[in-house]
Amino acid sequence: SLGVPPVAAGIMVEVPATAIMASQFAREASFFSIGTNDLTQYTLAMDRGHPKLAPQVDGLSPAVLRLIAHTVRGAQYLGRRVGVCGAIASDPGAVPILLGIGVDELSVSLPAIPAVKAQIRGLRLDECQRLAERALAAESAQEVRALVPDQHAQPTPGNVSS
C-alpha cells in the first residue's frame, strides 16, 4: 500500500428504477449524482427533444421531485452525498426546493455559478425545507412553480423580507 486513499465510486441516477433502489445502491456507491434531464424524461415518459412534448417536460414535476427525495433519503441513510446536475440545478425556482429536499451539491454550468451562489446565500434552510414539503405534496409542476416567488421580480414596499 502506498498510502493512497481509495478512489470514490459513485453512480448516476437517471432512471426511476435507480432512484427507487437508492438505499440498496448506497451500500456500494460512495456518492450519487442525479441526472435530472434524463430522470425527468424517463419519469414523465416524454421525449425532451420532441417539438410538441418538450414544453411539458418539467423537472419540477412532483413525480420527479419525489424520486429525487427518495434518492436523497436512501443515500443519506448511509451517509452518501447527493449532487444534482441537469437543467433544474441552475433553475432559480428549483434551487430552494432541491436544498430543502437535502441535496448536497448542485452541478451547474460555469456562467450560472455566480447567480446560483448569490441565490443560495439569500436562502434559509428551514424555509427551503418547508417549501420542499409543499412542493412534494403538489399535484403538478405548475403548482410547484407557483410556490416559488419569481426570482426576477422587484420587491414591493411592505413585501421585503429581512
mmCIF file of C-alpha atoms in Angstrom:
data_model
loop_
_atom_site.group_PDB
_atom_site.id
_atom_site.type_symbol
_atom_site.label_atom_id
_atom_site.label_comp_id
_atom_site.label_asym_id
_atom_site.label_seq_id
_atom_site.Cartn_x
_atom_site.Cartn_y
_atom_site.Cartn_z
ATOM 1 C CA SER A 1 0.000 0.000 0.000
ATOM 2 C CA LEU A 2 1.306 3.414 -0.970
ATOM 3 C CA GLY A 3 -0.975 5.244 1.440
ATOM 4 C CA VAL A 4 -3.191 6.382 -1.424
ATOM 5 C CA PRO A 5 -6.835 6.664 -0.411
ATOM 6 C CA PRO A 6 -9.273 4.578 -2.430
ATOM 7 C CA VAL A 7 -10.991 6.261 -5.335
ATOM 8 C CA ALA A 8 -14.596 7.161 -4.592
ATOM 9 C CA ALA A 9 -17.002 5.432 -6.967
ATOM 10 C CA GLY A 10 -20.424 6.947 -7.410
ATOM 11 C CA ILE A 11 -23.433 6.362 -9.584
ATOM 12 C CA MET A 12 -25.619 8.408 -11.883
ATOM 13 C CA VAL A 13 -29.312 8.333 -11.055
ATOM 14 C CA GLU A 14 -31.018 8.854 -14.394
ATOM 15 C CA VAL A 15 -33.865 6.336 -14.384
ATOM 16 C CA PRO A 16 -36.690 5.878 -11.867
ATOM 17 C CA ALA A 17 -35.575 2.337 -11.009
ATOM 18 C CA THR A 18 -32.232 3.618 -9.711
ATOM 19 C CA ALA A 19 -33.922 6.305 -7.608
ATOM 20 C CA ILE A 20 -36.301 3.763 -6.110
ATOM 21 C CA MET A 21 -33.414 1.423 -5.250
ATOM 22 C CA ALA A 22 -31.172 4.189 -3.840
ATOM 23 C CA SER A 23 -30.794 2.636 -0.381
ATOM 24 C CA GLN A 24 -29.506 -0.585 -1.948
ATOM 25 C CA PHE A 25 -27.111 1.261 -4.263
ATOM 26 C CA ALA A 26 -25.840 3.295 -1.289
ATOM 27 C CA ARG A 27 -24.245 0.115 0.057
ATOM 28 C CA GLU A 28 -21.820 0.152 -2.884
ATOM 29 C CA ALA A 29 -21.699 3.736 -4.158
ATOM 30 C CA SER A 30 -19.732 6.464 -2.393
ATOM 31 C CA PHE A 31 -21.901 9.254 -3.822
ATOM 32 C CA PHE A 32 -24.884 9.870 -6.090
ATOM 33 C CA SER A 33 -25.292 12.277 -8.991
ATOM 34 C CA ILE A 34 -28.875 12.739 -10.130
ATOM 35 C CA GLY A 35 -29.071 13.499 -13.851
ATOM 36 C CA THR A 36 -32.345 15.386 -13.811
ATOM 37 C CA ASN A 37 -32.719 15.824 -17.570
ATOM 38 C CA ASP A 38 -32.824 12.072 -18.188
ATOM 39 C CA LEU A 39 -34.651 11.312 -14.927
ATOM 40 C CA THR A 40 -37.375 13.774 -15.891
ATOM 41 C CA GLN A 41 -37.695 12.406 -19.416
ATOM 42 C CA TYR A 42 -37.939 8.786 -18.254
ATOM 43 C CA THR A 43 -40.231 9.555 -15.316
ATOM 44 C CA LEU A 44 -42.704 11.525 -17.413
ATOM 45 C CA ALA A 45 -42.314 9.215 -20.445
ATOM 46 C CA MET A 46 -41.899 12.243 -22.717
ATOM 47 C CA ASP A 47 -39.055 12.904 -25.134
ATOM 48 C CA ARG A 48 -37.476 16.228 -24.189
ATOM 49 C CA GLY A 49 -36.378 16.617 -27.821
ATOM 50 C CA HIS A 50 -39.901 16.239 -29.221
ATOM 51 C CA PRO A 51 -41.141 19.553 -30.660
ATOM 52 C CA LYS A 52 -44.650 19.271 -29.154
ATOM 53 C CA LEU A 53 -43.883 17.453 -25.883
ATOM 54 C CA ALA A 54 -40.694 19.264 -24.825
ATOM 55 C CA PRO A 55 -42.503 22.224 -23.193
ATOM 56 C CA GLN A 56 -44.310 19.786 -20.876
ATOM 57 C CA VAL A 57 -41.098 18.074 -19.716
ATOM 58 C CA ASP A 58 -40.553 19.884 -16.408
ATOM 59 C CA GLY A 59 -38.102 18.693 -13.765
ATOM 60 C CA LEU A 60 -40.252 20.339 -11.099
ATOM 61 C CA SER A 61 -42.938 17.733 -11.635
ATOM 62 C CA PRO A 62 -43.844 16.345 -8.190
ATOM 63 C CA ALA A 63 -43.129 12.850 -9.543
ATOM 64 C CA VAL A 64 -39.538 13.829 -10.347
ATOM 65 C CA LEU A 65 -39.115 15.701 -7.058
ATOM 66 C CA ARG A 66 -40.368 12.662 -5.134
ATOM 67 C CA LEU A 67 -37.800 10.465 -6.884
ATOM 68 C CA ILE A 68 -35.077 12.977 -6.008
ATOM 69 C CA ALA A 69 -36.258 12.991 -2.378
ATOM 70 C CA HIS A 70 -36.340 9.184 -2.313
ATOM 71 C CA THR A 71 -32.789 9.087 -3.663
ATOM 72 C CA VAL A 72 -31.621 11.587 -1.032
ATOM 73 C CA ARG A 73 -33.206 9.588 1.805
ATOM 74 C CA GLY A 74 -31.691 6.334 0.549
ATOM 75 C CA ALA A 75 -28.257 7.862 0.131
ATOM 76 C CA GLN A 76 -28.223 9.818 3.388
ATOM 77 C CA TYR A 77 -29.153 6.739 5.404
ATOM 78 C CA LEU A 78 -25.598 5.505 4.794
ATOM 79 C CA GLY A 79 -24.017 8.961 4.771
ATOM 80 C CA ARG A 80 -23.674 9.271 0.998
ATOM 81 C CA ARG A 81 -23.638 12.713 -0.633
ATOM 82 C CA VAL A 82 -26.092 13.549 -3.394
ATOM 83 C CA GLY A 83 -25.498 16.008 -6.202
ATOM 84 C CA VAL A 84 -27.886 17.194 -8.876
ATOM 85 C CA CYS A 85 -26.939 18.019 -12.433
ATOM 86 C CA GLY A 86 -29.159 18.956 -15.321
ATOM 87 C CA ALA A 87 -31.373 21.910 -16.075
ATOM 88 C CA ILE A 88 -33.038 22.219 -12.676
ATOM 89 C CA ALA A 89 -29.710 22.517 -10.841
ATOM 90 C CA SER A 90 -29.499 26.140 -12.022
ATOM 91 C CA ASP A 91 -33.246 26.837 -12.219
ATOM 92 C CA PRO A 92 -33.989 29.603 -9.658
ATOM 93 C CA GLY A 93 -37.378 28.014 -8.991
ATOM 94 C CA ALA A 94 -35.812 24.640 -8.245
ATOM 95 C CA VAL A 95 -32.739 25.598 -6.186
ATOM 96 C CA PRO A 96 -34.523 26.214 -2.865
ATOM 97 C CA ILE A 97 -36.624 23.069 -3.294
ATOM 98 C CA LEU A 98 -33.560 20.924 -4.013
ATOM 99 C CA LEU A 99 -31.783 22.327 -0.959
ATOM 100 C CA GLY A 100 -34.887 21.716 1.133
ATOM 101 C CA ILE A 101 -35.051 18.117 -0.054
ATOM 102 C CA GLY A 102 -31.485 17.659 1.174
ATOM 103 C CA VAL A 103 -29.384 17.729 -1.985
ATOM 104 C CA ASP A 104 -25.730 18.319 -1.035
ATOM 105 C CA GLU A 105 -24.428 19.923 -4.214
ATOM 106 C CA LEU A 106 -25.569 21.416 -7.485
ATOM 107 C CA SER A 107 -23.620 20.957 -10.688
ATOM 108 C CA VAL A 108 -24.201 23.973 -12.912
ATOM 109 C CA SER A 109 -22.578 25.486 -15.970
ATOM 110 C CA LEU A 110 -19.767 27.956 -15.379
ATOM 111 C CA PRO A 111 -21.807 31.047 -16.372
ATOM 112 C CA ALA A 112 -24.590 30.076 -13.903
ATOM 113 C CA ILE A 113 -22.338 29.744 -10.834
ATOM 114 C CA PRO A 114 -22.456 33.399 -9.644
ATOM 115 C CA ALA A 115 -26.263 33.617 -9.851
ATOM 116 C CA VAL A 116 -26.806 30.268 -8.110
ATOM 117 C CA LYS A 117 -24.314 31.134 -5.355
ATOM 118 C CA ALA A 118 -25.959 34.524 -4.832
ATOM 119 C CA GLN A 119 -29.390 32.902 -4.658
ATOM 120 C CA ILE A 120 -28.242 30.290 -2.133
ATOM 121 C CA ARG A 121 -26.682 32.969 0.093
ATOM 122 C CA GLY A 122 -30.113 34.580 0.400
ATOM 123 C CA LEU A 123 -31.919 31.384 1.416
ATOM 124 C CA ARG A 124 -32.675 29.915 4.833
ATOM 125 C CA LEU A 125 -32.556 26.128 5.151
ATOM 126 C CA ASP A 126 -35.658 25.887 7.358
ATOM 127 C CA GLU A 127 -37.657 27.864 4.779
ATOM 128 C CA CYS A 128 -36.311 25.675 1.971
ATOM 129 C CA GLN A 129 -37.364 22.559 3.899
ATOM 130 C CA ARG A 130 -40.909 23.879 4.357
ATOM 131 C CA LEU A 131 -41.028 24.801 0.667
ATOM 132 C CA ALA A 132 -39.816 21.316 -0.298
ATOM 133 C CA GLU A 133 -42.567 19.697 1.799
ATOM 134 C CA ARG A 134 -45.170 21.755 -0.028
ATOM 135 C CA ALA A 135 -43.601 21.011 -3.420
ATOM 136 C CA LEU A 136 -43.532 17.272 -2.732
ATOM 137 C CA ALA A 137 -47.246 17.405 -1.876
ATOM 138 C CA ALA A 138 -48.161 19.390 -5.011
ATOM 139 C CA GLU A 139 -50.107 17.895 -7.884
ATOM 140 C CA SER A 140 -48.349 19.467 -10.875
ATOM 141 C CA ALA A 141 -45.168 21.224 -11.944
ATOM 142 C CA GLN A 142 -47.206 24.401 -12.420
ATOM 143 C CA GLU A 143 -48.353 24.188 -8.795
ATOM 144 C CA VAL A 144 -44.743 23.695 -7.668
ATOM 145 C CA ARG A 145 -43.547 26.666 -9.714
ATOM 146 C CA ALA A 146 -46.298 28.834 -8.192
ATOM 147 C CA LEU A 147 -44.854 28.096 -4.721
ATOM 148 C CA VAL A 148 -41.547 29.805 -5.505
ATOM 149 C CA PRO A 149 -41.572 33.588 -5.824
ATOM 150 C CA ASP A 150 -40.295 34.977 -9.117
ATOM 151 C CA GLN A 151 -36.567 35.486 -8.585
ATOM 152 C CA HIS A 152 -36.505 38.399 -11.008
ATOM 153 C CA ALA A 153 -39.475 40.333 -9.608
ATOM 154 C CA GLN A 154 -38.730 43.583 -7.832
ATOM 155 C CA PRO A 155 -39.784 43.625 -4.166
ATOM 156 C CA THR A 156 -42.778 45.807 -3.459
ATOM 157 C CA PRO A 157 -42.904 48.159 -0.449
ATOM 158 C CA GLY A 158 -44.055 46.288 2.648
ATOM 159 C CA ASN A 159 -43.260 42.955 0.981
ATOM 160 C CA VAL A 160 -39.497 42.935 1.543
ATOM 161 C CA SER A 161 -38.185 40.037 3.606
ATOM 162 C CA SER A 162 -35.347 40.664 6.006
#
